[in-house]
Amino acid sequence: MSDLITLNKVNKTYRRGREQVHALDGVDLTIQQGEFVAVVGPSGSGKSTLLNIVGAMDQANTGKVTIANQDVTALNEKGLTHLRADTIGFVFQQFFLQPTLTARENVLLPTLFTRQKYLESRADELLARVGLAERADHLPDELSGGEMQRVAIARALINQPKILLADEPTGNLDSHNAEAIYGQLDELHDEGLTIIVVTHSEELALRAERRIHLLDGRISDDKTQGKTRVA
Amino acid sequence: MNLLTLSLKNLQRRKLRTSLSMAGVAIATAALFSLLSFNTGFDRALQEEMANSGIHMMASTEGCPLEAASLALHGGEIPKFLDARRLPEISDMPGIRTAAGMLIFSLIEDEGKAIFFYGVGDNYRDLKPHWKIRGDWFTGPDSIILGAEAARVEKREVGDKVYFPGIDAEFTISGIVERTGSEDDGFFFLPLDTAQKVFKKQGKLTAVGISLANVEEFEQVKGKIETLPDVYVVTKDQIMQQISSLTGSSKTLMAAVLVVALVVSFLGVINTVLMSVFEMLREFGYMRCIGASPGHIFRIVLFETLLLCLAGGVIGAIFGMAFASVTDQWLHNLLPYAPAGRFILFDPLIIAASILFAALAGVLAGIIPGLKAAHASPMEAVRNV
């Protein structure tokens, strides 16, 4: 497996009022292609900041970040936009589905902004894959929370990303729907997709093969674990 | 699906707010359409009326002949009079087809409303070929002809008697002029001799309306008439200019109201779209995550305002046309002089200009919200609410 993401001595600080907050403090991290990584830790430990930097949504103050062989710290706004569009798929706790677009149209939304072709057949394949083939023409308010998150996963995959970033993907779901999402993530990992999830859910963290624990902006623990699967 | 359809669907998310903003743009566009139509329609109607009247020039006395001539058309009392002996002298001149004398007087009723009397000779009918009279022309010295609006206000019909306490005179209505849409509708027409007697102006005229047998002889005839003592000639074009200047203040007022309507609607659109941008900042942040550039986001918002204003513009132009007759009637009542005929007619150029203006306003209104949205960072998507 090759290195897909590397962080070298990454620092990130920001101001909260008069206070200087060290969100990330000299973080070194390497994630290899095809890994399923769970980032855990208490609130304020720097999990979301790490996700923002790995997702090229935010820049480190110091240190070097490389994603898919691209030095992120050297990229301008246009380069960052292309990197996000072509390399990374995002899934958030809030589904960010456009309420006036059907499930299929929501899945196809990223293709409006990239050089990808607007292929309805590809969207239908992805919806079928997440078990929503029959719901392609439904609007988000006609879908359950779990279904909406599955549409969001299909949308994250439309541009065939190398990395799937998920920020609390089951935070708004009940256990039944959360289990369906875990299953989707497992399948994607089995197919070789690199997955990084930030979560408070121990159940989801147990599904990952690697667990990174953050505390006060530093990696306090980084271990490989056996994946838990539900039969 | 493309960015335009995405913008269209965004508009559908806030139906009430979008509808209200669209209504504001529609009202402003309808007002713009009406004003543009009025500006061209008024001049056209005035030219048509002058052409229909057959009046090529008017003769009046010294003082302010231009004002006298225009007042003779739209009603008003002039303190200076032309010697009535000039009328046959003008009539007998070669090249004159009709020379109709007029004596105009006003009477203030108890309610403070002015009644305009027109003393006219029989040949006045030659200057009003489009008149349709219900009943008869003057049947005797005590007969009177009423304009359609005057008859309606006085609740009188042909054959009724009408008494004016201010001059202590009673007349029998011989005819009522069917509605012309012009100032004539509100006038009371008396035989010229009767008017001169009742208003104690024997041998006096306010003006003489003149039509020529051959328009090419215009300058020669005008020169000859002006050789008569105390006679000044005002041409049709000069009268039209004077009437246009009389309506100038009304046009300015309407333009001012229109500017206010346009500004209010413009600000309303900016406010609507800006509110929606603030509400959607996190969604725009998410779009930035999935590959949207600031330019994409700017275009989504710009298309939204453009579509909103374009739809409002089209609706406004349709409403402007649909209510053209109501607006026409209102303008006829509002203006100090309104020629007969429609002001607001179907003109594709004016419709296109009104809609184009609305679209342009949409583009301008979209700039501030568009820039605000374009600055949304991908971090907005993960910001804690």
Coordinates of C-alpha atoms in Angstrom, one line a residue:
Chain A
M1 CA 0.0 0.0 0.0
S2 CA 1.3 3.5 -0.8
D3 CA 1.1 6.6 1.3
L4 CA -2.0 8.6 0.4
I5 CA -2.0 11.3 3.1
T6 CA 1.0 12.5 5.0
L7 CA 1.1 15.2 7.7
N8 CA 4.5 16.4 8.9
K9 CA 4.7 18.5 12.0
V10 CA 1.4 20.2 11.3
N11 CA 0.4 23.0 13.6
K12 CA -2.9 24.8 13.5
T13 CA -3.8 27.7 15.8
Y14 CA -6.8 30.0 15.8
R15 CA -8.1 32.7 18.0
R16 CA -11.1 32.3 20.2
G17 CA -11.7 35.8 21.5
R18 CA -8.4 36.8 23.2
E19 CA -7.4 33.2 23.6
Q20 CA -4.9 31.4 21.2
V21 CA -6.1 27.9 20.7
H22 CA -3.7 25.2 19.5
A23 CA -6.0 22.9 17.6
L24 CA -3.3 20.8 16.2
D25 CA 0.2 20.7 17.8
G26 CA 3.0 19.2 15.7
V27 CA 0.9 16.3 14.3
D28 CA 2.7 13.7 12.2
L29 CA 0.5 11.2 10.5
T30 CA 0.5 8.9 7.5
I31 CA -2.5 7.3 6.1
Q32 CA -2.1 4.7 3.4
Q33 CA -4.3 4.0 0.5
G34 CA -7.2 1.7 1.4
E35 CA -7.1 2.3 5.1
F36 CA -10.2 2.7 7.2
V37 CA -9.3 5.1 9.9
A38 CA -11.4 6.3 12.9
V39 CA -10.4 9.6 14.5
V40 CA -11.7 9.8 18.1
G41 CA -11.2 12.0 21.1
P42 CA -13.1 14.3 23.4
S43 CA -14.7 17.6 22.1
G44 CA -12.0 20.2 21.5
S45 CA -9.3 17.7 21.0
G46 CA -8.7 18.7 17.3
K47 CA -10.6 16.0 15.5
S48 CA -12.5 18.3 13.2
T49 CA -9.5 20.5 12.6
L50 CA -7.6 17.4 11.5
L51 CA -10.5 16.5 9.2
N52 CA -10.6 20.0 7.7
I53 CA -6.9 19.9 6.9
V54 CA -7.0 16.4 5.5
G55 CA -10.0 17.5 3.4
A56 CA -8.1 20.5 2.1
M57 CA -10.9 22.7 3.5
D58 CA -8.4 24.5 5.8
Q59 CA -4.7 25.2 5.7
A60 CA -2.1 24.4 8.4
N61 CA -0.2 27.3 9.9
T62 CA 3.0 25.4 9.7
G63 CA 4.1 21.9 8.6
K64 CA 3.5 20.1 5.4
V65 CA 0.4 18.3 4.2
T66 CA 0.5 16.0 1.2
I67 CA -2.6 14.4 -0.3
A68 CA -2.4 12.1 -3.3
N69 CA 1.1 13.3 -4.0
Q70 CA 0.1 16.9 -4.0
D71 CA 1.6 19.4 -1.5
V72 CA -1.5 21.0 -0.2
T73 CA 0.3 23.8 1.5
A74 CA 1.6 25.0 -1.9
L75 CA -1.8 24.9 -3.6
N76 CA -3.8 28.1 -4.3
E77 CA -7.6 28.3 -4.0
K78 CA -8.1 26.9 -7.5
G79 CA -5.8 24.0 -6.8
L80 CA -7.5 23.2 -3.5
T81 CA -10.9 23.3 -5.3
H82 CA -9.7 20.8 -7.9
L83 CA -8.1 18.6 -5.2
R84 CA -11.4 18.4 -3.2
A85 CA -13.5 17.8 -6.3
D86 CA -11.3 15.1 -7.9
T87 CA -9.8 13.3 -4.9
I88 CA -12.1 13.6 -1.8
G89 CA -15.7 12.7 -1.1
F90 CA -17.4 14.3 1.9
V91 CA -20.1 13.0 4.1
F92 CA -21.3 15.2 7.0
Q93 CA -23.6 14.8 10.0
Q94 CA -25.9 17.3 8.3
F95 CA -26.7 15.7 5.0
F96 CA -26.7 18.9 2.9
L97 CA -29.2 17.6 0.4
Q98 CA -30.8 20.2 -1.7
P99 CA -34.5 20.0 -0.7
T100 CA -35.8 20.8 -4.2
L101 CA -33.6 18.2 -6.0
T102 CA -34.5 14.6 -6.2
A103 CA -32.2 11.9 -4.8
R104 CA -30.7 11.4 -8.3
E105 CA -30.2 15.1 -8.8
N106 CA -28.5 15.4 -5.4
V107 CA -26.1 12.6 -6.3
L108 CA -25.3 14.3 -9.6
L109 CA -24.8 17.8 -7.9
P110 CA -20.9 17.6 -7.7
T111 CA -20.7 16.9 -11.5
L112 CA -22.0 20.4 -12.1
F113 CA -18.8 21.8 -10.7
T114 CA -16.3 19.4 -12.2
R115 CA -15.2 18.1 -15.6
Q116 CA -17.1 14.8 -14.8
K117 CA -19.9 14.0 -17.2
Y118 CA -23.4 14.4 -16.0
L119 CA -24.4 10.8 -16.2
E120 CA -27.8 9.8 -14.7
S121 CA -26.9 6.1 -15.2
R122 CA -23.9 6.5 -12.9
A123 CA -26.1 8.2 -10.3
D124 CA -28.6 5.4 -10.6
E125 CA -25.9 2.8 -10.1
L126 CA -24.7 4.5 -6.9
L127 CA -28.2 4.8 -5.6
A128 CA -28.8 1.1 -6.3
R129 CA -25.6 0.4 -4.5
V130 CA -26.8 2.1 -1.3
G131 CA -30.2 0.4 -1.7
L132 CA -32.1 3.4 -2.9
A133 CA -32.8 2.4 -6.6
E134 CA -36.5 2.8 -6.0
R135 CA -36.1 6.2 -4.3
A136 CA -34.2 8.0 -7.1
D137 CA -37.0 10.3 -8.0
H138 CA -37.9 11.2 -4.4
L139 CA -37.3 14.5 -2.8
P140 CA -35.3 14.6 0.5
D141 CA -38.3 15.3 2.6
E142 CA -39.8 12.0 1.3
L143 CA -36.8 10.1 2.7
S144 CA -35.9 9.0 6.2
G145 CA -32.7 10.2 7.9
G146 CA -30.9 7.0 7.1
E147 CA -31.9 7.2 3.4
M148 CA -30.8 10.8 3.2
Q149 CA -27.4 9.9 4.6
R150 CA -27.1 7.0 2.0
V151 CA -27.9 9.5 -0.7
A152 CA -25.1 11.7 0.7
I153 CA -22.7 8.8 0.5
A154 CA -23.8 8.1 -3.1
R155 CA -23.2 11.8 -3.8
A156 CA -19.7 11.6 -2.2
L157 CA -18.8 8.8 -4.6
I158 CA -20.1 10.3 -7.9
N159 CA -16.7 11.8 -8.7
Q160 CA -14.9 8.5 -7.9
P161 CA -12.8 9.9 -5.1
K162 CA -9.7 8.3 -3.6
I163 CA -10.6 9.3 -0.1
L164 CA -14.0 9.4 1.7
L165 CA -14.1 11.8 4.7
A166 CA -17.0 11.4 7.0
D167 CA -17.7 13.7 10.0
E168 CA -20.0 12.1 12.5
P169 CA -21.9 10.3 9.6
T170 CA -24.3 8.5 12.0
G171 CA -24.6 11.4 14.5
N172 CA -28.2 12.2 13.4
L173 CA -29.4 8.6 13.0
D174 CA -31.0 5.9 15.1
S175 CA -29.2 2.6 15.7
H176 CA -31.0 0.8 12.9
N177 CA -30.1 3.5 10.3
A178 CA -26.6 3.9 11.7
E179 CA -26.0 0.1 11.2
A180 CA -26.9 0.5 7.5
I181 CA -24.4 3.3 7.1
Y182 CA -21.7 1.1 8.9
G183 CA -22.5 -1.6 6.3
Q184 CA -22.0 0.9 3.5
L185 CA -18.7 2.1 4.8
D186 CA -17.5 -1.5 5.3
E187 CA -18.4 -2.3 1.7
L188 CA -16.6 0.7 0.4
H189 CA -13.5 -0.2 2.4
D190 CA -13.6 -3.7 1.2
E191 CA -13.5 -2.3 -2.4
G192 CA -10.3 -0.4 -1.5
L193 CA -11.5 3.1 -0.8
T194 CA -9.6 5.0 1.9
I195 CA -12.0 6.1 4.6
I196 CA -11.5 8.5 7.4
V197 CA -14.2 9.0 9.9
V198 CA -14.4 11.5 12.8
T199 CA -16.8 10.1 15.4
H200 CA -17.9 10.0 18.9
S201 CA -19.5 6.7 18.3
E202 CA -17.6 3.8 19.7
E203 CA -19.6 1.4 17.6
L204 CA -18.4 3.1 14.4
A205 CA -14.8 3.5 15.7
L206 CA -14.7 -0.3 16.2
R207 CA -15.5 -0.9 12.5
A208 CA -12.3 0.9 11.5
E209 CA -9.1 -1.0 11.1
R210 CA -7.1 1.9 12.7
R211 CA -8.0 4.2 15.5
I212 CA -6.3 7.5 16.1
H213 CA -7.0 9.1 19.4
L214 CA -6.5 12.9 19.6
L215 CA -6.0 14.8 22.9
D216 CA -5.3 18.5 23.1
G217 CA -4.3 18.7 19.5
R218 CA -1.8 15.8 19.6
I219 CA -2.1 12.2 18.6
S220 CA -2.2 10.4 22.0
D221 CA -2.8 6.9 20.6
D222 CA -2.6 5.4 17.1
K223 CA -3.3 1.7 16.9
T224 CA -4.4 -0.9 14.4
Q225 CA -7.4 -2.9 15.5
G226 CA -9.4 -5.8 14.3
K227 CA -12.5 -4.8 12.5
T228 CA -15.9 -5.6 14.1
R229 CA -18.4 -6.9 11.7
V230 CA -22.0 -7.7 12.3
A231 CA -22.9 -11.1 10.7
Chain B
M1 CA -29.5 19.7 -14.7
N2 CA -27.2 22.7 -14.8
L3 CA -26.4 25.8 -12.7
L4 CA -29.5 27.6 -14.1
T5 CA -31.9 24.9 -13.1
L6 CA -30.2 24.6 -9.7
S7 CA -30.9 28.4 -9.3
L8 CA -34.5 27.9 -10.4
K9 CA -35.0 25.1 -7.9
N10 CA -33.4 27.3 -5.2
L11 CA -36.0 29.9 -5.8
Q12 CA -38.8 27.4 -5.4
R13 CA -37.6 26.7 -1.8
R14 CA -39.0 29.9 -0.5
K15 CA -42.1 30.3 -2.5
L16 CA -43.8 33.1 -0.5
R17 CA -40.7 35.2 -0.3
T18 CA -39.9 34.7 -3.9
S19 CA -43.5 35.5 -5.0
L20 CA -43.5 38.7 -3.0
S21 CA -40.2 39.9 -4.5
M22 CA -41.4 38.9 -7.9
A23 CA -44.6 40.9 -7.3
G24 CA -42.5 43.9 -6.4
V25 CA -40.5 43.6 -9.6
A26 CA -43.7 43.0 -11.6
I27 CA -45.3 46.2 -10.2
A28 CA -42.2 48.2 -11.0
T29 CA -42.0 46.7 -14.5
A30 CA -45.7 47.4 -15.1
A31 CA -45.2 51.0 -14.0
L32 CA -42.1 51.3 -16.2
F33 CA -44.0 49.8 -19.2
S34 CA -46.9 52.2 -18.6
L35 CA -44.6 55.2 -18.4
L36 CA -42.7 54.3 -21.5
S37 CA -45.9 53.6 -23.4
F38 CA -47.4 56.8 -22.1
N39 CA -44.4 58.9 -23.2
T40 CA -44.8 57.7 -26.8
G41 CA -48.5 57.1 -26.7
F42 CA -49.3 60.6 -25.5
D43 CA -47.4 62.3 -28.4
R44 CA -48.9 59.9 -30.9
A45 CA -52.5 60.5 -29.6
L46 CA -51.9 64.2 -29.6
Q47 CA -50.7 64.2 -33.2
E48 CA -53.6 62.0 -34.2
E49 CA -56.1 64.3 -32.5
M50 CA -54.6 67.4 -34.1
A51 CA -54.6 65.6 -37.5
N52 CA -58.3 64.5 -36.9
S53 CA -59.3 68.0 -35.9
G54 CA -58.1 69.4 -39.2
I55 CA -56.8 72.5 -37.4
H56 CA -53.6 73.6 -39.0
M57 CA -53.3 76.9 -37.0
M58 CA -55.2 79.0 -34.6
A59 CA -55.5 82.8 -34.6
S60 CA -55.8 84.7 -31.3
T61 CA -55.1 88.2 -30.1
E62 CA -51.9 89.7 -28.6
G63 CA -50.7 88.8 -25.2
C64 CA -49.9 85.2 -25.0
P65 CA -51.3 83.7 -28.2
L66 CA -49.7 80.4 -27.6
E67 CA -51.3 79.9 -24.2
A68 CA -54.6 81.1 -25.7
A69 CA -54.5 78.6 -28.4
S70 CA -53.7 75.7 -26.2
L71 CA -56.2 76.7 -23.6
A72 CA -58.8 76.9 -26.3
L73 CA -58.1 73.3 -26.9
H74 CA -58.1 72.0 -23.3
G75 CA -60.4 74.5 -21.6
G76 CA -59.6 77.7 -19.8
E77 CA -60.6 81.3 -19.6
I78 CA -58.4 83.9 -21.4
P79 CA -58.8 87.5 -20.4
K80 CA -57.9 88.9 -23.9
F81 CA -60.2 88.6 -26.8
L82 CA -60.0 88.8 -30.6
D83 CA -62.3 91.2 -32.4
A84 CA -65.0 89.0 -34.0
R85 CA -64.8 91.1 -37.2
R86 CA -61.5 89.3 -37.9
L87 CA -63.5 86.0 -38.4
P88 CA -65.1 86.8 -41.8
E89 CA -61.8 88.5 -42.9
I90 CA -59.9 85.3 -42.2
S91 CA -62.7 83.1 -43.7
D92 CA -62.6 85.0 -46.9
M93 CA -58.9 84.6 -47.4
P94 CA -57.9 82.3 -50.2
G95 CA -56.5 79.0 -49.1
I96 CA -58.7 78.8 -46.0
R97 CA -61.1 75.8 -45.9
T98 CA -62.6 76.4 -42.4
A99 CA -62.3 79.3 -40.0
A100 CA -64.3 78.5 -36.8
G101 CA -64.7 81.2 -34.1
M102 CA -64.7 80.1 -30.5
L103 CA -65.6 82.0 -27.3
I104 CA -64.5 80.2 -24.1
F105 CA -65.8 81.0 -20.6
S106 CA -65.7 79.3 -17.3
L107 CA -68.3 79.3 -14.6
I108 CA -67.6 78.3 -11.0
E109 CA -70.4 76.3 -9.4
D110 CA -71.3 76.3 -5.7
E111 CA -69.1 73.3 -5.1
G112 CA -66.1 75.2 -6.5
K113 CA -66.1 73.1 -9.7
A114 CA -65.4 74.9 -13.0
I115 CA -67.7 74.5 -15.9
F116 CA -66.3 75.3 -19.3
F117 CA -68.6 76.8 -22.0
Y118 CA -67.6 76.7 -25.6
G119 CA -69.4 79.2 -27.8
V120 CA -69.0 77.8 -31.4
G121 CA -70.4 78.4 -34.8
D122 CA -71.9 75.8 -37.1
N123 CA -68.7 75.3 -39.0
Y124 CA -67.0 74.1 -35.8
R125 CA -68.3 70.7 -36.8
D126 CA -65.9 70.7 -39.7
L127 CA -63.0 70.8 -37.2
K128 CA -64.5 67.8 -35.3
P129 CA -65.2 65.3 -38.0
H130 CA -64.9 62.3 -35.6
W131 CA -67.7 63.6 -33.3
K132 CA -70.8 61.4 -33.1
I133 CA -73.7 63.4 -31.7
R134 CA -76.6 61.7 -30.0
G135 CA -79.6 64.0 -30.9
D136 CA -79.1 67.1 -33.0
W137 CA -76.7 70.0 -33.5
F138 CA -77.9 73.3 -32.1
T139 CA -81.7 73.7 -32.8
G140 CA -82.0 77.3 -31.7
P141 CA -80.3 80.0 -29.6
D142 CA -81.3 78.4 -26.3
S143 CA -80.0 74.9 -27.2
I144 CA -76.9 73.4 -25.8
I145 CA -74.7 70.4 -26.6
L146 CA -73.0 68.5 -23.8
G147 CA -69.9 66.4 -23.8
A148 CA -70.5 62.8 -22.7
E149 CA -68.9 63.3 -19.3
A150 CA -70.7 66.5 -18.7
A151 CA -74.0 64.8 -19.4
R152 CA -73.1 62.0 -17.1
V153 CA -72.2 64.3 -14.2
E154 CA -75.3 66.5 -14.8
K155 CA -77.5 63.3 -15.2
R156 CA -79.1 64.9 -18.3
E157 CA -80.4 63.4 -21.5
V158 CA -81.2 64.9 -24.9
G159 CA -84.3 67.0 -24.6
D160 CA -83.7 67.8 -20.9
K161 CA -83.4 71.4 -19.7
V162 CA -80.4 72.6 -17.8
Y163 CA -80.3 75.7 -15.7
F164 CA -77.1 77.6 -14.7
P165 CA -77.7 79.9 -11.8
G166 CA -74.4 81.7 -12.2
I167 CA -75.5 83.2 -15.5
D168 CA -79.2 82.8 -14.8
A169 CA -79.8 81.0 -18.1
E170 CA -81.7 77.8 -19.0
F171 CA -80.9 75.8 -22.1
T172 CA -82.4 72.7 -23.8
I173 CA -80.1 69.9 -24.6
S174 CA -80.2 69.3 -28.3
G175 CA -77.4 66.8 -28.5
I176 CA -74.8 64.9 -26.5
V177 CA -71.4 64.2 -28.0
E178 CA -70.5 60.5 -27.6
R179 CA -67.4 59.8 -25.5
T180 CA -64.3 60.9 -27.3
G181 CA -61.8 60.3 -24.5
S182 CA -60.6 63.9 -24.9
E183 CA -61.3 67.1 -23.0
D184 CA -64.4 67.7 -25.2
D185 CA -66.2 65.1 -23.0
G186 CA -66.4 67.6 -20.2
F187 CA -67.4 70.7 -22.1
F188 CA -70.8 72.5 -22.6
F189 CA -71.2 73.8 -26.2
L190 CA -73.4 76.8 -26.9
P191 CA -74.2 78.6 -30.2
L192 CA -71.5 81.3 -30.6
D193 CA -74.0 84.2 -30.6
T194 CA -75.7 82.9 -27.5
A195 CA -72.4 82.6 -25.7
Q196 CA -71.4 86.1 -26.6
K197 CA -74.7 87.4 -25.3
V198 CA -74.8 85.4 -22.1
F199 CA -71.2 86.2 -21.2
K200 CA -71.6 89.8 -22.4
K201 CA -68.8 89.5 -25.0
Q202 CA -70.7 90.5 -28.1
G203 CA -68.3 91.0 -31.0
K204 CA -65.5 89.1 -29.2
L205 CA -63.8 85.7 -29.8
T206 CA -61.2 83.7 -27.8
A207 CA -59.6 82.2 -30.9
V208 CA -60.3 81.1 -34.4
G209 CA -59.5 77.5 -35.4
I210 CA -58.3 77.4 -39.0
S211 CA -57.9 74.5 -41.4
L212 CA -56.3 75.0 -44.8
A213 CA -57.5 73.8 -48.2
N214 CA -53.9 73.1 -49.2
V215 CA -51.3 72.6 -46.5
E216 CA -48.5 73.5 -48.9
E217 CA -49.7 77.1 -48.7
F218 CA -49.2 77.1 -44.9
E219 CA -46.6 79.9 -44.8
Q220 CA -48.4 82.1 -47.3
V221 CA -51.7 81.9 -45.5
K222 CA -50.1 82.4 -42.1
G223 CA -48.3 85.5 -43.3
K224 CA -51.5 86.9 -44.7
I225 CA -53.5 86.3 -41.5
E226 CA -50.8 88.0 -39.5
T227 CA -51.2 91.2 -41.5
L228 CA -54.6 91.6 -39.8
P229 CA -54.6 94.0 -36.8
D230 CA -54.0 92.4 -33.4
V231 CA -54.0 88.9 -34.8
Y232 CA -51.3 86.4 -33.9
V233 CA -51.1 82.9 -35.5
V234 CA -50.0 79.8 -33.6
T235 CA -49.2 76.7 -35.5
K236 CA -50.3 73.2 -34.8
D237 CA -46.8 72.2 -33.8
Q238 CA -46.5 75.1 -31.4
I239 CA -49.8 74.1 -29.8
M240 CA -48.6 70.6 -29.5
Q241 CA -45.4 71.7 -27.8
Q242 CA -47.4 73.9 -25.4
I243 CA -49.7 71.0 -24.5
S244 CA -46.7 68.7 -24.0
S245 CA -45.2 71.2 -21.7
L246 CA -48.5 71.4 -19.8
T247 CA -48.2 67.6 -19.2
G248 CA -44.5 67.9 -18.3
S249 CA -45.0 68.2 -14.6
S250 CA -47.3 65.2 -14.5
K251 CA -44.8 63.2 -16.5
T252 CA -42.0 64.3 -14.0
L253 CA -44.2 63.3 -11.1
M254 CA -44.9 59.9 -12.6
A255 CA -41.3 59.4 -13.4
A256 CA -40.4 60.2 -9.8
V257 CA -42.9 57.7 -8.5
L258 CA -41.5 55.2 -10.9
V259 CA -38.0 55.7 -9.8
V260 CA -39.1 55.2 -6.1
A261 CA -40.9 52.0 -7.2
L262 CA -37.9 50.7 -9.0
V263 CA -35.5 51.5 -6.2
V264 CA -37.8 49.8 -3.6
S265 CA -38.2 46.7 -5.7
F266 CA -34.5 46.6 -6.5
L267 CA -33.7 46.7 -2.7
G268 CA -36.4 44.2 -2.1
V269 CA -34.8 41.7 -4.5
I270 CA -31.3 42.3 -3.0
N271 CA -32.8 41.8 0.5
T272 CA -34.6 38.6 -0.5
V273 CA -31.6 37.0 -2.2
L274 CA -29.2 38.2 0.6
M275 CA -31.4 36.5 3.2
S276 CA -31.4 33.3 1.2
V277 CA -27.6 33.5 0.9
F278 CA -27.2 33.9 4.6
E279 CA -29.5 30.9 5.1
M280 CA -27.6 28.8 2.6
L281 CA -24.1 29.7 3.6
R282 CA -23.4 26.2 5.0
E283 CA -24.8 24.7 1.9
F284 CA -22.6 26.9 -0.2
G285 CA -19.7 25.8 2.0
Y286 CA -20.6 22.2 1.3
M287 CA -20.8 23.0 -2.5
R288 CA -17.2 24.4 -2.1
C289 CA -16.2 21.0 -0.5
I290 CA -17.5 19.1 -3.5
G291 CA -15.8 21.2 -6.1
A292 CA -17.7 24.4 -6.6
S293 CA -15.5 27.4 -7.2
P294 CA -16.3 30.9 -6.0
G295 CA -17.4 31.6 -9.6
H296 CA -19.9 28.7 -9.5
I297 CA -21.4 30.0 -6.3
F298 CA -21.5 33.5 -7.7
R299 CA -23.3 32.3 -10.8
I300 CA -25.9 30.3 -8.9
V301 CA -26.9 33.4 -6.9
L302 CA -26.7 35.7 -10.0
F303 CA -28.9 33.3 -12.0
E304 CA -31.3 33.3 -9.0
T305 CA -31.8 37.1 -9.0
L306 CA -31.8 37.1 -12.8
L307 CA -34.6 34.5 -13.0
L308 CA -36.6 36.3 -10.2
C309 CA -36.4 39.6 -12.0
L310 CA -36.9 38.2 -15.5
A311 CA -40.1 36.4 -14.3
G312 CA -41.2 39.6 -12.5
G313 CA -40.5 41.6 -15.6
V314 CA -42.5 39.3 -17.9
I315 CA -45.5 39.2 -15.4
G316 CA -45.2 43.0 -15.0
A317 CA -45.3 43.5 -18.8
I318 CA -48.3 41.2 -19.1
F319 CA -50.1 43.0 -16.3
G320 CA -49.2 46.4 -17.9
M321 CA -50.9 45.3 -21.1
A322 CA -53.8 43.6 -19.4
F323 CA -54.6 46.8 -17.3
A324 CA -53.7 49.2 -20.2
S325 CA -57.3 50.4 -20.5
V326 CA -57.6 51.1 -16.7
T327 CA -54.2 53.0 -16.8
D328 CA -55.4 54.9 -19.9
Q329 CA -58.5 56.0 -18.1
W330 CA -56.6 57.0 -15.0
L331 CA -54.1 59.0 -17.1
H332 CA -56.9 60.7 -19.0
N333 CA -58.4 61.8 -15.7
L334 CA -55.0 62.9 -14.2
L335 CA -53.6 65.0 -17.0
P336 CA -54.4 68.7 -17.5
Y337 CA -54.9 67.9 -21.2
A338 CA -55.4 64.4 -22.6
P339 CA -55.9 63.9 -26.3
A340 CA -58.5 61.3 -27.4
G341 CA -57.4 57.8 -28.0
R342 CA -55.3 55.1 -26.3
F343 CA -51.9 56.0 -24.8
I344 CA -50.9 52.5 -24.0
L345 CA -50.8 50.2 -27.1
F346 CA -49.1 46.9 -27.8
D347 CA -45.5 47.9 -28.7
P348 CA -43.1 44.9 -28.8
L349 CA -40.1 47.3 -28.4
I350 CA -41.5 48.8 -25.2
I351 CA -42.4 45.4 -23.8
A352 CA -38.9 44.1 -24.7
A353 CA -37.2 47.3 -23.2
S354 CA -39.2 46.9 -19.9
I355 CA -38.3 43.2 -19.5
L356 CA -34.7 43.9 -20.4
F357 CA -34.6 46.6 -17.8
A358 CA -36.0 44.1 -15.2
A359 CA -33.3 41.6 -16.2
L360 CA -30.6 44.1 -16.0
A361 CA -31.8 45.1 -12.5
G362 CA -31.7 41.4 -11.6
V363 CA -28.1 41.1 -12.7
L364 CA -27.1 44.3 -10.7
A365 CA -29.2 43.1 -7.6
G366 CA -27.4 39.8 -7.7
I367 CA -23.9 41.2 -7.4
I368 CA -23.8 41.9 -3.7
P369 CA -25.4 38.7 -2.6
G370 CA -23.4 36.8 -5.2
L371 CA -20.1 38.1 -3.9
K372 CA -21.2 37.3 -0.3
A373 CA -22.0 33.8 -1.3
A374 CA -18.9 33.3 -3.3
H375 CA -16.8 34.1 -0.3
A376 CA -18.3 31.1 1.6
S377 CA -15.5 28.9 2.7
P378 CA -15.7 25.1 2.7
M379 CA -15.3 25.5 6.4
E380 CA -18.9 26.9 6.6
A381 CA -20.0 23.3 6.1
V382 CA -18.4 22.1 9.3
R383 CA -18.9 25.3 11.4
N384 CA -20.9 24.6 14.5
V385 CA -24.3 26.3 14.6

